[in-house]
PDB file of C-alpha atoms in Angstrom:
ATOM      1  CA  MET A   1       0.072  -0.028  -0.039  1.00 42.00           C
ATOM      2  CA  THR A   2       1.354   3.373  -1.071  1.00 53.00           C
ATOM      3  CA  LEU A   3       1.326   6.025   1.670  1.00 64.00           C
ATOM      4  CA  CYS A   4       0.173   9.477   0.416  1.00 72.00           C
ATOM      5  CA  GLN A   5       2.298  12.580   0.737  1.00 78.00           C
ATOM      6  CA  ARG A   6       0.111  14.785   2.748  1.00 76.00           C
ATOM      7  CA  PHE A   7       0.411  18.588   2.554  1.00 76.00           C
ATOM      8  CA  ARG A   8      -2.211  20.381   4.849  1.00 66.00           C
ATOM      9  CA  SER A   9      -2.451  23.794   6.138  1.00 65.00           C
ATOM     10  CA  GLU A  10      -2.115  23.829   9.953  1.00 59.00           C
ATOM     11  CA  THR A  11      -4.976  26.395  10.000  1.00 55.00           C
ATOM     12  CA  ALA A  12      -7.355  24.537   7.818  1.00 51.00           C
ATOM     13  CA  VAL A  13     -10.885  24.914   9.141  1.00 47.00           C
ATOM     14  CA  GLY A  14     -11.983  21.515   8.027  1.00 45.00           C
ATOM     15  CA  TYR A  15     -13.303  19.434   5.199  1.00 42.00           C
ATOM     16  CA  GLY A  16     -15.747  21.255   2.977  1.00 42.00           C
ATOM     17  CA  ALA A  17     -14.205  24.643   3.472  1.00 56.00           C
ATOM     18  CA  VAL A  18     -13.404  27.058   0.576  1.00 59.00           C
ATOM     19  CA  MET A  19     -10.159  25.554  -0.786  1.00 89.00           C
ATOM     20  CA  LEU A  20      -8.426  23.846  -3.630  1.00 94.00           C
ATOM     21  CA  ARG A  21      -7.950  20.319  -2.776  1.00 94.00           C
ATOM     22  CA  ALA A  22      -6.082  17.284  -4.391  1.00 95.00           C
ATOM     23  CA  GLN A  23      -6.957  13.914  -2.889  1.00 94.00           C
ATOM     24  CA  SER A  24      -4.755  10.824  -3.511  1.00 95.00           C
ATOM     25  CA  VAL A  25      -3.622  12.226  -6.819  1.00 96.00           C
ATOM     26  CA  SER A  26      -1.345  10.347  -9.105  1.00 96.00           C
ATOM     27  CA  PHE A  27      -0.178  11.011 -12.688  1.00 96.00           C
ATOM     28  CA  ARG A  28       1.369   8.768 -15.232  1.00 95.00           C
ATOM     29  CA  TYR A  29       1.827   9.628 -18.972  1.00 93.00           C
ATOM     30  CA  ALA A  30       0.357   7.204 -21.518  1.00 91.00           C
ATOM     31  CA  GLY A  31       2.759   4.382 -22.048  1.00 90.00           C
ATOM     32  CA  ALA A  32       4.973   5.148 -19.139  1.00 91.00           C
ATOM     33  CA  ALA A  33       6.229   2.583 -16.745  1.00 92.00           C
ATOM     34  CA  GLU A  34       6.125   4.780 -13.691  1.00 93.00           C
ATOM     35  CA  ASP A  35       4.159   7.619 -12.190  1.00 93.00           C
ATOM     36  CA  VAL A  36       5.462  10.999 -12.306  1.00 94.00           C
ATOM     37  CA  PHE A  37       4.208  11.383  -8.753  1.00 93.00           C
ATOM     38  CA  SER A  38       1.787   9.288  -6.818  1.00 92.00           C
ATOM     39  CA  CYS A  39      -0.745   9.688  -3.931  1.00 93.00           C
ATOM     40  CA  ILE A  40      -0.543  13.354  -3.331  1.00 94.00           C
ATOM     41  CA  ASP A  41      -2.727  15.100  -0.790  1.00 94.00           C
ATOM     42  CA  LEU A  42      -2.670  18.853  -0.910  1.00 94.00           C
ATOM     43  CA  ASP A  43      -4.975  21.573   0.383  1.00 93.00           C
ATOM     44  CA  ILE A  44      -4.539  25.381  -0.442  1.00 94.00           C
ATOM     45  CA  GLU A  45      -6.970  27.567   1.512  1.00 92.00           C
ATOM     46  CA  ALA A  46      -8.461  30.750   0.180  1.00 90.00           C
ATOM     47  CA  GLY A  47      -6.190  33.609   0.844  1.00 92.00           C
ATOM     48  CA  GLU A  48      -3.183  31.405   1.438  1.00 93.00           C
ATOM     49  CA  ILE A  49       0.193  31.770  -0.519  1.00 95.00           C
ATOM     50  CA  VAL A  50       1.931  28.344  -0.698  1.00 96.00           C
ATOM     51  CA  ALA A  51       5.285  27.395  -2.364  1.00 96.00           C
ATOM     52  CA  LEU A  52       5.717  24.225  -4.198  1.00 95.00           C
ATOM     53  CA  ALA A  53       9.364  23.136  -4.262  1.00 91.00           C
ATOM     54  CA  GLY A  54      11.473  20.187  -4.992  1.00 85.00           C
ATOM     55  CA  PRO A  55      14.362  18.861  -7.225  1.00 83.00           C
ATOM     56  CA  SER A  56      13.936  19.192 -11.143  1.00 85.00           C
ATOM     57  CA  GLY A  57      12.152  16.090 -12.382  1.00 83.00           C
ATOM     58  CA  ARG A  58       9.977  15.554  -9.350  1.00 86.00           C
ATOM     59  CA  GLY A  59       6.709  16.610 -11.246  1.00 92.00           C
ATOM     60  CA  LYS A  60       6.161  20.157 -10.028  1.00 94.00           C
ATOM     61  CA  THR A  61       4.972  21.428 -13.366  1.00 94.00           C
ATOM     62  CA  THR A  62       2.901  18.372 -14.050  1.00 95.00           C
ATOM     63  CA  LEU A  63       1.210  18.686 -10.681  1.00 96.00           C
ATOM     64  CA  ALA A  64       0.579  22.322 -11.455  1.00 96.00           C
ATOM     65  CA  ARG A  65      -1.110  21.375 -14.692  1.00 95.00           C
ATOM     66  CA  VAL A  66      -3.144  18.673 -12.903  1.00 96.00           C
ATOM     67  CA  LEU A  67      -4.316  21.124 -10.318  1.00 96.00           C
ATOM     68  CA  ALA A  68      -5.313  23.613 -13.011  1.00 94.00           C
ATOM     69  CA  GLY A  69      -7.268  21.034 -14.993  1.00 92.00           C
ATOM     70  CA  PHE A  70      -4.853  20.799 -17.831  1.00 92.00           C
ATOM     71  CA  GLU A  71      -4.132  17.342 -17.262  1.00 93.00           C
ATOM     72  CA  LYS A  72      -6.301  14.601 -15.895  1.00 94.00           C
ATOM     73  CA  PRO A  73      -4.917  12.732 -12.921  1.00 95.00           C
ATOM     74  CA  SER A  74      -4.310   8.860 -13.317  1.00 95.00           C
ATOM     75  CA  ALA A  75      -5.845   8.577  -9.907  1.00 95.00           C
ATOM     76  CA  GLY A  76      -7.454  10.772  -7.268  1.00 96.00           C
ATOM     77  CA  THR A  77      -9.395  14.019  -7.591  1.00 95.00           C
ATOM     78  CA  VAL A  78      -8.910  17.697  -7.633  1.00 95.00           C
ATOM     79  CA  THR A  79     -11.767  19.892  -6.428  1.00 94.00           C
ATOM     80  CA  VAL A  80     -12.620  23.478  -5.733  1.00 90.00           C
ATOM     81  CA  ASP A  81     -15.220  23.758  -3.090  1.00 86.00           C
ATOM     82  CA  ASP A  82     -15.870  19.971  -3.528  1.00 86.00           C
ATOM     83  CA  VAL A  83     -16.503  20.513  -7.114  1.00 87.00           C
ATOM     84  CA  PRO A  84     -14.127  18.363  -9.471  1.00 89.00           C
ATOM     85  CA  ILE A  85     -12.107  20.859 -11.580  1.00 87.00           C
ATOM     86  CA  LEU A  86     -12.491  18.863 -14.723  1.00 74.00           C
ATOM     87  CA  GLN A  87     -16.247  19.098 -14.428  1.00 58.00           C
ATOM     88  CA  THR A  88     -16.418  22.850 -14.290  1.00 58.00           C
ATOM     89  CA  THR A  89     -17.723  24.705 -17.350  1.00 60.00           C
ATOM     90  CA  GLY A  90     -16.815  27.987 -18.688  1.00 69.00           C
ATOM     91  CA  PHE A  91     -14.085  30.089 -16.952  1.00 81.00           C
ATOM     92  CA  SER A  92     -12.054  28.058 -14.594  1.00 89.00           C
ATOM     93  CA  PRO A  93     -11.626  29.141 -10.936  1.00 92.00           C
ATOM     94  CA  VAL A  94      -8.071  27.983 -11.066  1.00 95.00           C
ATOM     95  CA  GLN A  95      -5.780  29.847 -13.394  1.00 95.00           C
ATOM     96  CA  LEU A  96      -2.259  28.875 -14.391  1.00 96.00           C
ATOM     97  CA  VAL A  97       0.515  31.162 -15.514  1.00 97.00           C
ATOM     98  CA  PHE A  98       3.419  29.540 -17.340  1.00 94.00           C
ATOM     99  CA  GLN A  99       7.102  30.386 -17.112  1.00 92.00           C
ATOM    100  CA  HIS A 100       7.291  31.032 -20.982  1.00 93.00           C
ATOM    101  CA  PRO A 101       4.517  33.480 -21.938  1.00 94.00           C
ATOM    102  CA  GLU A 102       5.120  33.064 -25.728  1.00 93.00           C
ATOM    103  CA  LYS A 103       3.883  29.434 -25.364  1.00 91.00           C
ATOM    104  CA  ALA A 104       0.582  30.568 -23.815  1.00 93.00           C
ATOM    105  CA  VAL A 105      -0.633  32.930 -26.418  1.00 95.00           C
ATOM    106  CA  ASN A 106      -1.815  32.562 -30.057  1.00 96.00           C
ATOM    107  CA  PRO A 107       1.076  34.259 -32.103  1.00 96.00           C
ATOM    108  CA  ARG A 108      -1.644  35.373 -34.669  1.00 97.00           C
ATOM    109  CA  TRP A 109      -3.704  37.218 -32.142  1.00 97.00           C
ATOM    110  CA  THR A 110      -3.278  40.860 -31.166  1.00 97.00           C
ATOM    111  CA  MET A 111      -2.700  41.517 -27.500  1.00 97.00           C
ATOM    112  CA  ARG A 112      -6.068  43.130 -27.395  1.00 96.00           C
ATOM    113  CA  LYS A 113      -7.572  39.749 -28.398  1.00 95.00           C
ATOM    114  CA  VAL A 114      -5.211  37.765 -26.156  1.00 94.00           C
ATOM    115  CA  LEU A 115      -6.480  39.975 -23.216  1.00 93.00           C
ATOM    116  CA  ALA A 116     -10.133  39.711 -24.205  1.00 91.00           C
ATOM    117  CA  GLU A 117      -9.940  35.839 -24.116  1.00 87.00           C
ATOM    118  CA  SER A 118     -10.940  36.147 -20.549  1.00 86.00           C
ATOM    119  CA  GLU A 119     -14.329  37.582 -20.222  1.00 83.00           C
ATOM    120  CA  HIS A 120     -13.705  38.526 -16.580  1.00 87.00           C
ATOM    121  CA  THR A 121     -10.398  40.695 -16.875  1.00 89.00           C
ATOM    122  CA  ASP A 122     -10.070  43.066 -14.025  1.00 91.00           C
ATOM    123  CA  ALA A 123      -9.432  46.542 -15.359  1.00 92.00           C
ATOM    124  CA  ALA A 124      -7.660  47.610 -12.099  1.00 94.00           C
ATOM    125  CA  VAL A 125      -5.164  44.823 -12.464  1.00 95.00           C
ATOM    126  CA  VAL A 126      -4.468  45.677 -16.116  1.00 95.00           C
ATOM    127  CA  ASP A 127      -3.700  49.178 -15.077  1.00 95.00           C
ATOM    128  CA  SER A 128      -1.639  48.237 -12.113  1.00 96.00           C
ATOM    129  CA  LEU A 129       0.465  45.933 -14.348  1.00 96.00           C
ATOM    130  CA  GLY A 130       1.404  48.932 -16.462  1.00 95.00           C
ATOM    131  CA  ILE A 131      -0.006  47.655 -19.727  1.00 96.00           C
ATOM    132  CA  GLU A 132       0.069  50.507 -22.179  1.00 96.00           C
ATOM    133  CA  LEU A 133      -2.715  51.101 -24.763  1.00 94.00           C
ATOM    134  CA  GLU A 134      -0.254  51.243 -27.615  1.00 96.00           C
ATOM    135  CA  TRP A 135       0.696  47.466 -26.908  1.00 97.00           C
ATOM    136  CA  LEU A 136      -2.841  46.437 -27.453  1.00 96.00           C
ATOM    137  CA  ASP A 137      -2.832  46.418 -31.199  1.00 97.00           C
ATOM    138  CA  ARG A 138       0.723  44.567 -31.389  1.00 97.00           C
ATOM    139  CA  TYR A 139       1.360  40.873 -31.892  1.00 98.00           C
ATOM    140  CA  PRO A 140       3.079  38.789 -29.276  1.00 97.00           C
ATOM    141  CA  ASN A 141       6.414  39.056 -31.122  1.00 96.00           C
ATOM    142  CA  GLU A 142       6.267  42.758 -31.222  1.00 97.00           C
ATOM    143  CA  ILE A 143       6.536  43.173 -27.502  1.00 96.00           C
ATOM    144  CA  SER A 144       9.158  42.095 -24.924  1.00 94.00           C
ATOM    145  CA  GLY A 145       9.031  38.940 -22.926  1.00 92.00           C
ATOM    146  CA  GLY A 146       8.234  41.023 -19.837  1.00 92.00           C
ATOM    147  CA  GLU A 147       5.436  42.938 -21.459  1.00 95.00           C
ATOM    148  CA  LEU A 148       4.023  39.686 -22.809  1.00 96.00           C
ATOM    149  CA  GLN A 149       4.100  38.154 -19.290  1.00 95.00           C
ATOM    150  CA  ARG A 150       2.155  41.120 -17.938  1.00 95.00           C
ATOM    151  CA  PHE A 151      -0.628  40.214 -20.232  1.00 96.00           C
ATOM    152  CA  CYS A 152      -0.699  36.586 -19.174  1.00 96.00           C
ATOM    153  CA  VAL A 153      -0.803  37.630 -15.525  1.00 97.00           C
ATOM    154  CA  ALA A 154      -3.602  40.076 -16.366  1.00 96.00           C
ATOM    155  CA  ARG A 155      -5.581  37.423 -18.113  1.00 95.00           C
ATOM    156  CA  ALA A 156      -5.285  35.081 -15.054  1.00 96.00           C
ATOM    157  CA  LEU A 157      -5.917  37.624 -12.302  1.00 96.00           C
ATOM    158  CA  THR A 158      -9.680  38.114 -12.953  1.00 93.00           C
ATOM    159  CA  THR A 159     -12.585  38.910 -10.903  1.00 92.00           C
ATOM    160  CA  GLU A 160     -13.663  35.112 -11.009  1.00 92.00           C
ATOM    161  CA  THR A 161     -10.269  33.605 -10.290  1.00 94.00           C
ATOM    162  CA  ARG A 162     -10.225  31.834  -6.927  1.00 94.00           C
ATOM    163  CA  TYR A 163      -6.666  30.245  -7.172  1.00 96.00           C
ATOM    164  CA  LEU A 164      -3.573  31.165  -9.028  1.00 97.00           C
ATOM    165  CA  ILE A 165      -0.877  28.706  -9.852  1.00 97.00           C
ATOM    166  CA  ALA A 166       2.314  30.632 -11.020  1.00 97.00           C
ATOM    167  CA  ASP A 167       4.795  28.089 -12.514  1.00 96.00           C
ATOM    168  CA  GLU A 168       8.195  29.772 -12.348  1.00 94.00           C
ATOM    169  CA  MET A 169       6.340  32.665 -13.962  1.00 95.00           C
ATOM    170  CA  THR A 170       8.988  35.426 -13.267  1.00 93.00           C
ATOM    171  CA  THR A 171      12.214  33.410 -13.526  1.00 90.00           C
ATOM    172  CA  MET A 172      13.068  34.623 -17.096  1.00 88.00           C
ATOM    173  CA  LEU A 173      12.353  38.289 -16.315  1.00 90.00           C
ATOM    174  CA  ASP A 174      14.541  40.973 -14.886  1.00 91.00           C
ATOM    175  CA  ALA A 175      14.527  41.838 -11.218  1.00 91.00           C
ATOM    176  CA  LEU A 176      12.538  45.077 -11.652  1.00 91.00           C
ATOM    177  CA  THR A 177       9.788  43.261 -13.586  1.00 91.00           C
ATOM    178  CA  GLN A 178       9.796  40.416 -11.135  1.00 93.00           C
ATOM    179  CA  ALA A 179       9.343  42.625  -8.310  1.00 93.00           C
ATOM    180  CA  HIS A 180       6.493  44.637  -9.907  1.00 94.00           C
ATOM    181  CA  ILE A 181       4.555  41.504 -10.974  1.00 95.00           C
ATOM    182  CA  TRP A 182       4.699  39.834  -7.535  1.00 96.00           C
ATOM    183  CA  ARG A 183       3.590  43.122  -5.852  1.00 96.00           C
ATOM    184  CA  VAL A 184       0.504  43.147  -8.097  1.00 97.00           C
ATOM    185  CA  VAL A 185      -0.194  39.512  -7.529  1.00 97.00           C
ATOM    186  CA  THR A 186       0.044  39.700  -3.746  1.00 96.00           C
ATOM    187  CA  GLU A 187      -2.149  42.889  -3.742  1.00 96.00           C
ATOM    188  CA  TRP A 188      -4.588  41.193  -5.922  1.00 96.00           C
ATOM    189  CA  ALA A 189      -4.740  37.955  -3.805  1.00 95.00           C
ATOM    190  CA  THR A 190      -5.268  39.972  -0.522  1.00 94.00           C
ATOM    191  CA  GLY A 191      -8.020  41.932  -2.130  1.00 94.00           C
ATOM    192  CA  GLN A 192      -9.622  39.031  -3.708  1.00 92.00           C
ATOM    193  CA  GLY A 193      -9.061  36.450  -0.863  1.00 93.00           C
ATOM    194  CA  ALA A 194      -7.567  34.193  -3.529  1.00 95.00           C
ATOM    195  CA  GLY A 195      -5.135  31.362  -2.846  1.00 96.00           C
ATOM    196  CA  VAL A 196      -1.803  31.308  -4.604  1.00 97.00           C
ATOM    197  CA  LEU A 197       0.626  28.333  -5.393  1.00 97.00           C
ATOM    198  CA  VAL A 198       4.031  29.505  -6.165  1.00 97.00           C
ATOM    199  CA  VAL A 199       6.251  27.004  -8.084  1.00 95.00           C
ATOM    200  CA  SER A 200       9.673  28.343  -7.742  1.00 90.00           C
ATOM    201  CA  HIS A 201      13.351  27.436  -7.142  1.00 85.00           C
ATOM    202  CA  GLU A 202      14.071  31.025  -5.823  1.00 86.00           C
ATOM    203  CA  ALA A 203      14.457  30.636  -2.043  1.00 87.00           C
ATOM    204  CA  PRO A 204      14.422  34.482  -1.241  1.00 89.00           C
ATOM    205  CA  LEU A 205      11.072  34.838  -3.267  1.00 91.00           C
ATOM    206  CA  VAL A 206       9.568  31.809  -1.371  1.00 90.00           C
ATOM    207  CA  ARG A 207      10.591  33.198   2.043  1.00 91.00           C
ATOM    208  CA  ARG A 208       9.169  36.629   1.233  1.00 92.00           C
ATOM    209  CA  LEU A 209       5.844  35.469  -0.145  1.00 93.00           C
ATOM    210  CA  CYS A 210       4.768  32.179   1.188  1.00 94.00           C
ATOM    211  CA  SER A 211       3.389  31.016   4.471  1.00 92.00           C
ATOM    212  CA  ARG A 212       4.372  27.469   4.058  1.00 93.00           C
ATOM    213  CA  VAL A 213       6.370  25.240   1.575  1.00 93.00           C
ATOM    214  CA  VAL A 214       5.241  21.974  -0.095  1.00 92.00           C
ATOM    215  CA  GLU A 215       8.283  19.835  -0.988  1.00 89.00           C
ATOM    216  CA  LEU A 216       7.814  17.224  -3.498  1.00 86.00           C
ATOM    217  CA  SER A 217      10.186  14.234  -2.706  1.00 77.00           C
TER     218      SER A 217
END
């Protein structure tokens, strides 16, 4: 019998509370001989900022994709408020921002259309991220990586988002842009009462932002 890796908040108010929950989650790619990870129990409460850490190859990005509903677990369930994430319709309450923004947008769309892909974009967030009007009619290859990531963050930090998963989302950016984006994210999370999962190898960032660390072994 496999023992689950259990990652629970010490302040959790109990089963059924508003939270993102993975229960006994495992994932294996089709045709693979072994699981990427197996039997993960993880809770993230509303308003909590949690770090997901661990050596390369332990499945952090795959787990992030499973939690966001991009991948279906081989076993177990992922729920938000006890509703399976894969059964939600329309806009997902769990949004994932990737490390490489150019892989997350359609290169044939203008940035105006990229931003409009989310019907719940928060105008205050767009403004706070410093997105300029002149960028809206440009294509992804016509703006910088930092500018493009601002759009991806704005698209995720909506009025309907309950949980944000940030998968190394500022690793490729300069220090000034990193600090600015994280300041916006934390202010948004506080105002929204939203939970955040930070996937990062950067210890100073984790210490500054996160209340606890989930270490995949």
